[in-house]
PDB file of C-alpha atoms in Angstrom:
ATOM      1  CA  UNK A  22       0.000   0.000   0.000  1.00  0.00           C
ATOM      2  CA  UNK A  23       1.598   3.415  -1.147  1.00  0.00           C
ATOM      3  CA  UNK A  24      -0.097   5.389   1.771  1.00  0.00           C
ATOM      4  CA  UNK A  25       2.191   3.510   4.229  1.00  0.00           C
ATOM      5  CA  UNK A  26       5.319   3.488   2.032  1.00  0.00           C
ATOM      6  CA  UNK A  27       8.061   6.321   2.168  1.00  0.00           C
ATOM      7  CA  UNK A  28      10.841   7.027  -0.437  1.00  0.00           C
ATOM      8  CA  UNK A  29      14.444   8.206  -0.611  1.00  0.00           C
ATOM      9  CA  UNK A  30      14.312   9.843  -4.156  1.00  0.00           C
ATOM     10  CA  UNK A  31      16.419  12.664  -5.843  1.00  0.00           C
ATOM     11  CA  UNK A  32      14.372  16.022  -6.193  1.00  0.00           C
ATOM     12  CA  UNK A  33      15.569  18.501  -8.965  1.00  0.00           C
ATOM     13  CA  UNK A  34      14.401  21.725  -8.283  1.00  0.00           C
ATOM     14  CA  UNK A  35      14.330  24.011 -11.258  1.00  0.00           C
ATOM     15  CA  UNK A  36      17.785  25.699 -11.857  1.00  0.00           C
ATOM     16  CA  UNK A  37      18.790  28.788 -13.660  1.00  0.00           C
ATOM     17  CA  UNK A  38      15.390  29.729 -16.330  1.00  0.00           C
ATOM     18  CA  UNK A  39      14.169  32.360 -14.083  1.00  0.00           C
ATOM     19  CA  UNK A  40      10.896  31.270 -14.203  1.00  0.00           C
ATOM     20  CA  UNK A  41      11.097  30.689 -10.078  1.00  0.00           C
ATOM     21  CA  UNK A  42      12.038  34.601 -10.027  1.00  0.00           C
ATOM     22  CA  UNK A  43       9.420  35.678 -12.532  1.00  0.00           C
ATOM     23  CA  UNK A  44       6.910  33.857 -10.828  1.00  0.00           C
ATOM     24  CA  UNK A  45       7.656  35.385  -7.363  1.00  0.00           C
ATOM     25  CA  UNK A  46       8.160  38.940  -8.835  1.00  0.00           C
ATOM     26  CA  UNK A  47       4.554  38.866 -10.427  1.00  0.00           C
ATOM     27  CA  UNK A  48       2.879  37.799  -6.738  1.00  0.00           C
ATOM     28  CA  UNK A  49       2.371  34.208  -7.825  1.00  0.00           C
ATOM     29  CA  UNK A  50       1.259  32.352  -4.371  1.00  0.00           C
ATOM     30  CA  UNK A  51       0.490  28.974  -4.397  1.00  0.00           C
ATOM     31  CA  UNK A  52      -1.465  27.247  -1.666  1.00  0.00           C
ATOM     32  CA  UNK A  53      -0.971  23.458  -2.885  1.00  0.00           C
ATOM     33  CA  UNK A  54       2.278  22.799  -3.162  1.00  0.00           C
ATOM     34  CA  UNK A  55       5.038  25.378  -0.461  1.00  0.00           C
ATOM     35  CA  UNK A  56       8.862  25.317  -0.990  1.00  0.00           C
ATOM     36  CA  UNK A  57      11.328  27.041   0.716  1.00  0.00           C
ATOM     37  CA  UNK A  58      13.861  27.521  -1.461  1.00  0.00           C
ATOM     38  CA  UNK A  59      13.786  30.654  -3.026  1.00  0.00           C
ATOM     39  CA  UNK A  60      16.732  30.781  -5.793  1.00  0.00           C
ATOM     40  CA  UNK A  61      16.534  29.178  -8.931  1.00  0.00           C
ATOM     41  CA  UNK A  62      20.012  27.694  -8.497  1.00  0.00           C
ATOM     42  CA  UNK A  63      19.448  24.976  -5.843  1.00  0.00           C
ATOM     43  CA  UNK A  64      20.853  21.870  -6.901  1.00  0.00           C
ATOM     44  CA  UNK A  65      19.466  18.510  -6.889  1.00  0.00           C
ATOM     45  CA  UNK A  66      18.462  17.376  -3.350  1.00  0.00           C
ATOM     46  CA  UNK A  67      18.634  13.743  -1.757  1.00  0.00           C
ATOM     47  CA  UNK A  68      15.379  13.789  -0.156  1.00  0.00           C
ATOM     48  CA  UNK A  69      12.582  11.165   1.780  1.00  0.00           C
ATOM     49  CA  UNK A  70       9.246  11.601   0.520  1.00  0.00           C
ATOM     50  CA  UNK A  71       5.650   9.756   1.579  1.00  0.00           C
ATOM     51  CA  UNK A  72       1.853  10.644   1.631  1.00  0.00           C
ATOM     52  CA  UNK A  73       0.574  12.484   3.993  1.00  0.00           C
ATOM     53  CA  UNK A  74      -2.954  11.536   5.065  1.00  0.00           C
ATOM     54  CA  UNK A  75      -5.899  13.936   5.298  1.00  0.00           C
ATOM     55  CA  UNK A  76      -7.414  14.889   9.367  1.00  0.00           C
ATOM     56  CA  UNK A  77     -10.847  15.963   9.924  1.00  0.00           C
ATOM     57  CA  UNK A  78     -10.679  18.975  12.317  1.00  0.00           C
ATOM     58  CA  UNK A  79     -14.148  19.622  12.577  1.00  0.00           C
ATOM     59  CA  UNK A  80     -17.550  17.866  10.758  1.00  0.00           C
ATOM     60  CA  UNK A  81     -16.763  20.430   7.619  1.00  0.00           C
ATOM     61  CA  UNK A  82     -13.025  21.330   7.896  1.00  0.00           C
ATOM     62  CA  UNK A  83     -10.469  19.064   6.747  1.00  0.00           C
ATOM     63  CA  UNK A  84      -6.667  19.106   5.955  1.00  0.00           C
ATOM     64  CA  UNK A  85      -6.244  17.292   2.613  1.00  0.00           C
ATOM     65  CA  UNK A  86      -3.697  14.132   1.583  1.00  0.00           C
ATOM     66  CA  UNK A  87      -0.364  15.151   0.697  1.00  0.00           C
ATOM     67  CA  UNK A  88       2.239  14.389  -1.046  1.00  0.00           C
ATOM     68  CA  UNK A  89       5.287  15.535   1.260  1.00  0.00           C
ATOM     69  CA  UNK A  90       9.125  15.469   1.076  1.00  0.00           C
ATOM     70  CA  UNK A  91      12.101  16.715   2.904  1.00  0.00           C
ATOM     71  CA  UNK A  92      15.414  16.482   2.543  1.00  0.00           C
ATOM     72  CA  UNK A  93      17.084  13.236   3.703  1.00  0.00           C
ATOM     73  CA  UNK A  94      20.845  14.277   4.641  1.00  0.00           C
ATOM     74  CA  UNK A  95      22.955  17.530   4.777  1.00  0.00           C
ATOM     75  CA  UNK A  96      26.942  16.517   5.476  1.00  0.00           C
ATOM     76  CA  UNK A  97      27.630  20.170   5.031  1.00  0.00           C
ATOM     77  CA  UNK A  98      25.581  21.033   7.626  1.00  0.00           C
ATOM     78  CA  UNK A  99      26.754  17.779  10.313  1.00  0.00           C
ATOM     79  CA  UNK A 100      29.770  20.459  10.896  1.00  0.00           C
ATOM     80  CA  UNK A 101      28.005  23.701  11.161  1.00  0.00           C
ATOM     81  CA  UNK A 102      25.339  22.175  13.721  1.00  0.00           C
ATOM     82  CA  UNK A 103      22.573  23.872  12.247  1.00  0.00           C
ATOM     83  CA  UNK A 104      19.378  22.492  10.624  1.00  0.00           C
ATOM     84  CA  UNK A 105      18.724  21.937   7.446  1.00  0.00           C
ATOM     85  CA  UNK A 106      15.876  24.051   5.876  1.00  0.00           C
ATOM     86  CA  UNK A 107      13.457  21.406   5.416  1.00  0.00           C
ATOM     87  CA  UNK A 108      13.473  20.893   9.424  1.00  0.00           C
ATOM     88  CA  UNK A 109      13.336  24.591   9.811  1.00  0.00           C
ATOM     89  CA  UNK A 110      10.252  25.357   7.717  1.00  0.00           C
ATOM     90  CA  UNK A 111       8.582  22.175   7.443  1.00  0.00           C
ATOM     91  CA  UNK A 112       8.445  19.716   4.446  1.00  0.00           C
ATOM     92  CA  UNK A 113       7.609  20.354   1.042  1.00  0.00           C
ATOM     93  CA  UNK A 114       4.092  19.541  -0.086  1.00  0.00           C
ATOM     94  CA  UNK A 115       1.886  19.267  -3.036  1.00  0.00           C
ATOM     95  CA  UNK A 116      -2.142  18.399  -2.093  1.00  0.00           C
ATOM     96  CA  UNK A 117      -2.930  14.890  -3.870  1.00  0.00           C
ATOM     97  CA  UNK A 118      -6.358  17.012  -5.620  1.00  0.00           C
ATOM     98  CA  UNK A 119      -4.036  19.054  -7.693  1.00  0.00           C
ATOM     99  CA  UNK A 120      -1.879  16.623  -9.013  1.00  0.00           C
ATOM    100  CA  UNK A 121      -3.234  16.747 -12.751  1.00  0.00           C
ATOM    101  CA  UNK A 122      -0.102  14.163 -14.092  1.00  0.00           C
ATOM    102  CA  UNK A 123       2.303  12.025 -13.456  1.00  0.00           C
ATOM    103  CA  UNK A 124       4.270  10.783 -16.102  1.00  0.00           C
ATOM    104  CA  UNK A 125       7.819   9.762 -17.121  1.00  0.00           C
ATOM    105  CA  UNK A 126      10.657  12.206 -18.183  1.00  0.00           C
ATOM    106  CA  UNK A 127      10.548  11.193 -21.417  1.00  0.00           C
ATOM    107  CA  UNK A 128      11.965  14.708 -22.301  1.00  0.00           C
ATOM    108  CA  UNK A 129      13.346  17.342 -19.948  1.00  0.00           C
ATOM    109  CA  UNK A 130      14.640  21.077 -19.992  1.00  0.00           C
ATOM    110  CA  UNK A 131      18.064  21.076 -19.990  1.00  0.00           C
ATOM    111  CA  UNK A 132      17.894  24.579 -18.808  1.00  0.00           C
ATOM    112  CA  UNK A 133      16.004  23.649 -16.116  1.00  0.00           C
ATOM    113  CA  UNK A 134      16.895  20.164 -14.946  1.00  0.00           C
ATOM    114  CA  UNK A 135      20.398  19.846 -16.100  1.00  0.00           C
ATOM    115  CA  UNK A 136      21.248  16.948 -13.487  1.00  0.00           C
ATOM    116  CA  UNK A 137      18.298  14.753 -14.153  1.00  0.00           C
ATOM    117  CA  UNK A 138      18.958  10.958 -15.589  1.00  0.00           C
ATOM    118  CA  UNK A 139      15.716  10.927 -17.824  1.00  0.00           C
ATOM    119  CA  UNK A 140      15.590   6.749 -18.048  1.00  0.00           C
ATOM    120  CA  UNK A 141      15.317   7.204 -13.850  1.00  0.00           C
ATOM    121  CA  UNK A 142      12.898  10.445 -13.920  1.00  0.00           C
ATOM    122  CA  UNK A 143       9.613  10.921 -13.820  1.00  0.00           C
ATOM    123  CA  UNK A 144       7.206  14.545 -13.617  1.00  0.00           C
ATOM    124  CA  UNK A 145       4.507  15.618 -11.680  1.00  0.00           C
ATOM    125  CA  UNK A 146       2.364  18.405 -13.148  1.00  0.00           C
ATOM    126  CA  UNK A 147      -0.280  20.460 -10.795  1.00  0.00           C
ATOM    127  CA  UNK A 148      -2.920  22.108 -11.400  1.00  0.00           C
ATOM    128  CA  UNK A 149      -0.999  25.438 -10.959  1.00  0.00           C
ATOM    129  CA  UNK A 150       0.816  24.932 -13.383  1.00  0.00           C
ATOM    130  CA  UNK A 151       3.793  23.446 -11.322  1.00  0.00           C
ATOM    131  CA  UNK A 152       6.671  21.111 -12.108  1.00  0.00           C
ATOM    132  CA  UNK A 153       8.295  18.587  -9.801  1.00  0.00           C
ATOM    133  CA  UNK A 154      10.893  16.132 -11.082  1.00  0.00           C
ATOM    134  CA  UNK A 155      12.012  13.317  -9.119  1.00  0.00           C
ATOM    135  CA  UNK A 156      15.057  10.682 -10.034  1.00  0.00           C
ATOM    136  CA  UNK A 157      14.739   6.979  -8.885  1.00  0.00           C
ATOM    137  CA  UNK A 158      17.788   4.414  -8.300  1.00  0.00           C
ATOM    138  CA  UNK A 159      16.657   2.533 -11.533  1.00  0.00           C
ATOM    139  CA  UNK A 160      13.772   2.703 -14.684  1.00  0.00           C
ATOM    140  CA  UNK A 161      11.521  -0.356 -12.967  1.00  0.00           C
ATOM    141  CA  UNK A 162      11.597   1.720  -9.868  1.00  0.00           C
ATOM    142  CA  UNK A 163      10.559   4.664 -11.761  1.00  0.00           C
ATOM    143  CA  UNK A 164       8.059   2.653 -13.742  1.00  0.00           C
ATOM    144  CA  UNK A 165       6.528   1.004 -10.345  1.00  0.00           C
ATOM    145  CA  UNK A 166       6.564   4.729  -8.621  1.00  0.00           C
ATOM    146  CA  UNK A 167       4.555   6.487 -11.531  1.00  0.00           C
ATOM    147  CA  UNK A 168       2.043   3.570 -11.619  1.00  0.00           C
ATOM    148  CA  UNK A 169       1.607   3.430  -7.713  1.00  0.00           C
ATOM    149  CA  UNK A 170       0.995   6.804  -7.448  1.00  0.00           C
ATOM    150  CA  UNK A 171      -1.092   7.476 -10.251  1.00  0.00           C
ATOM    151  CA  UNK A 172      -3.411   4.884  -8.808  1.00  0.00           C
ATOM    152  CA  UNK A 173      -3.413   6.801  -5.165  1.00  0.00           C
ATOM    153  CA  UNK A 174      -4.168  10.197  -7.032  1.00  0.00           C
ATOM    154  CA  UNK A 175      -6.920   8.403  -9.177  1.00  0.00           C
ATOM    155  CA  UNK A 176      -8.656   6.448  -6.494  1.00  0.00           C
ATOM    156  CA  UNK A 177      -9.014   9.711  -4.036  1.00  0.00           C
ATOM    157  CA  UNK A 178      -9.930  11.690  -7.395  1.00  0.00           C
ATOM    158  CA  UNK A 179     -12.515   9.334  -8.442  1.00  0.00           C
ATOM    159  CA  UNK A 180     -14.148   8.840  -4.685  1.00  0.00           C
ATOM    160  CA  UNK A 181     -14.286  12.920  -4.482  1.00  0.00           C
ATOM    161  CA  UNK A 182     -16.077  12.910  -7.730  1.00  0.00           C
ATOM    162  CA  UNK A 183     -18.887  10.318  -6.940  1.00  0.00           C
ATOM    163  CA  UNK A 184     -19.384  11.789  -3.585  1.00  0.00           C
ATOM    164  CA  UNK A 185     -18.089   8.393  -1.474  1.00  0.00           C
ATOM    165  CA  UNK A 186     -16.914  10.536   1.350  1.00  0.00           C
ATOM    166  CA  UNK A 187     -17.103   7.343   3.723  1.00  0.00           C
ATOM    167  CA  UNK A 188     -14.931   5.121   1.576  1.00  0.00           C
ATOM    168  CA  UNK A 189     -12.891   8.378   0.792  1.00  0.00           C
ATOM    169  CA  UNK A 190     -11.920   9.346   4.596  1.00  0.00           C
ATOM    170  CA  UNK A 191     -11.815   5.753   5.349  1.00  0.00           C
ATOM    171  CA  UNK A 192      -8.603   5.220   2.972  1.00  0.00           C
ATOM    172  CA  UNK A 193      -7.128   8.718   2.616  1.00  0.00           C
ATOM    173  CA  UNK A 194      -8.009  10.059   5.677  1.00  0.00           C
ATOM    174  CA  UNK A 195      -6.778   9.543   9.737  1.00  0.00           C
ATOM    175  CA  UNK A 196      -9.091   8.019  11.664  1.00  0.00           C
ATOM    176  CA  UNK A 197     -10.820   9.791  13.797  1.00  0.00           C
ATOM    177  CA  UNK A 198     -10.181   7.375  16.793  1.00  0.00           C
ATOM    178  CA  UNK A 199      -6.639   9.051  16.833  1.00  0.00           C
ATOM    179  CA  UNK A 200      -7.867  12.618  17.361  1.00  0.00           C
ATOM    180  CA  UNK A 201      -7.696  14.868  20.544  1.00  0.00           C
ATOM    181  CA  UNK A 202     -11.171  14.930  21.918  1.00  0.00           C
TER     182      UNK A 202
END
């Protein structure tokens, strides 16, 4: 079950297009998805990703399933003794409900994922418009990644559309039993 699996993948942020700058220069805010890092020169990232399950705060309010990362080890900063930003501002996240594709790298910008193995890679698109690529240790692990997690993103899709809310907070959702009272 992919809800109860985690992942040590390599994250490639976008480097050097400017389109991180343009997009923070013209106001663009995003509320699905939140990263830290602010320059379009961070390099790729050895990072520990899983899903994040939804919580029902109150009968109406809920925090939606996530797909959330952070990064897995820092030597350079084991001699500083200072946390990593990840720890600092919390993990990265993209809400399952706007993940529109995932898909594998079957072509990449250069200019903006210069480090990326392509056979290994694989995209996720939002509905914002937003680009996440992630490397994988090998193509079948790729291949097995992109079909698990299309299947999580289509199941809670499909269950939101139909109106199973039971079945829906049943499987992508804690259970209320482990709430504060």
């Amino acid at each position: 079950n992919a809800l109860n699996q985690s992942w040590n993948l390599t994250w490639h942020p976008p480097s050097n297009d400017g389109s991180l700058h343009k997009k923070k220069k013209a106001g663009y805010q995003n509320s699905s998805s939140r990263s830290p890092y602010s320059t379009p020169t961070v390099s790729p990232r050895c990072i520990n990703l899983w899903f994040e399950r939804g919580n029902r705060i109150r009968h109406n309010d809920v925090l939606e399933p996530k797909l959330m990362w952070r990064d897995a080890y820092h030597p350079d900063l084991t001699s500083q003794r200072k946390l990593n930003i990840s720890t600092i501002k919390g993990p990265q996240q993209i809400c399952l409900l706007n993940i529109c594709r995932i898909m594998e790298a079957n072509k990449l910008n250069r200019k903006k994922y210069p480090f990326a193995k392509k056979a290994c890679s694989f995209i996720i698109r939002t509905s914002e418009d937003e680009e996440f690529v992630f490397e994988t240790g090998s193509k079948q692990e790729r291949d097995e990644i992109v079909y698990m997690w299309k299947l999580v993103v289509a199941r809670l899709a499909s269950q939101a559309v139909v109106g199973d809310g039971e079945g829906m907070v049943g499987e992508f959702f804690v259970s209320s039993s482990f709430g504060v009272p």
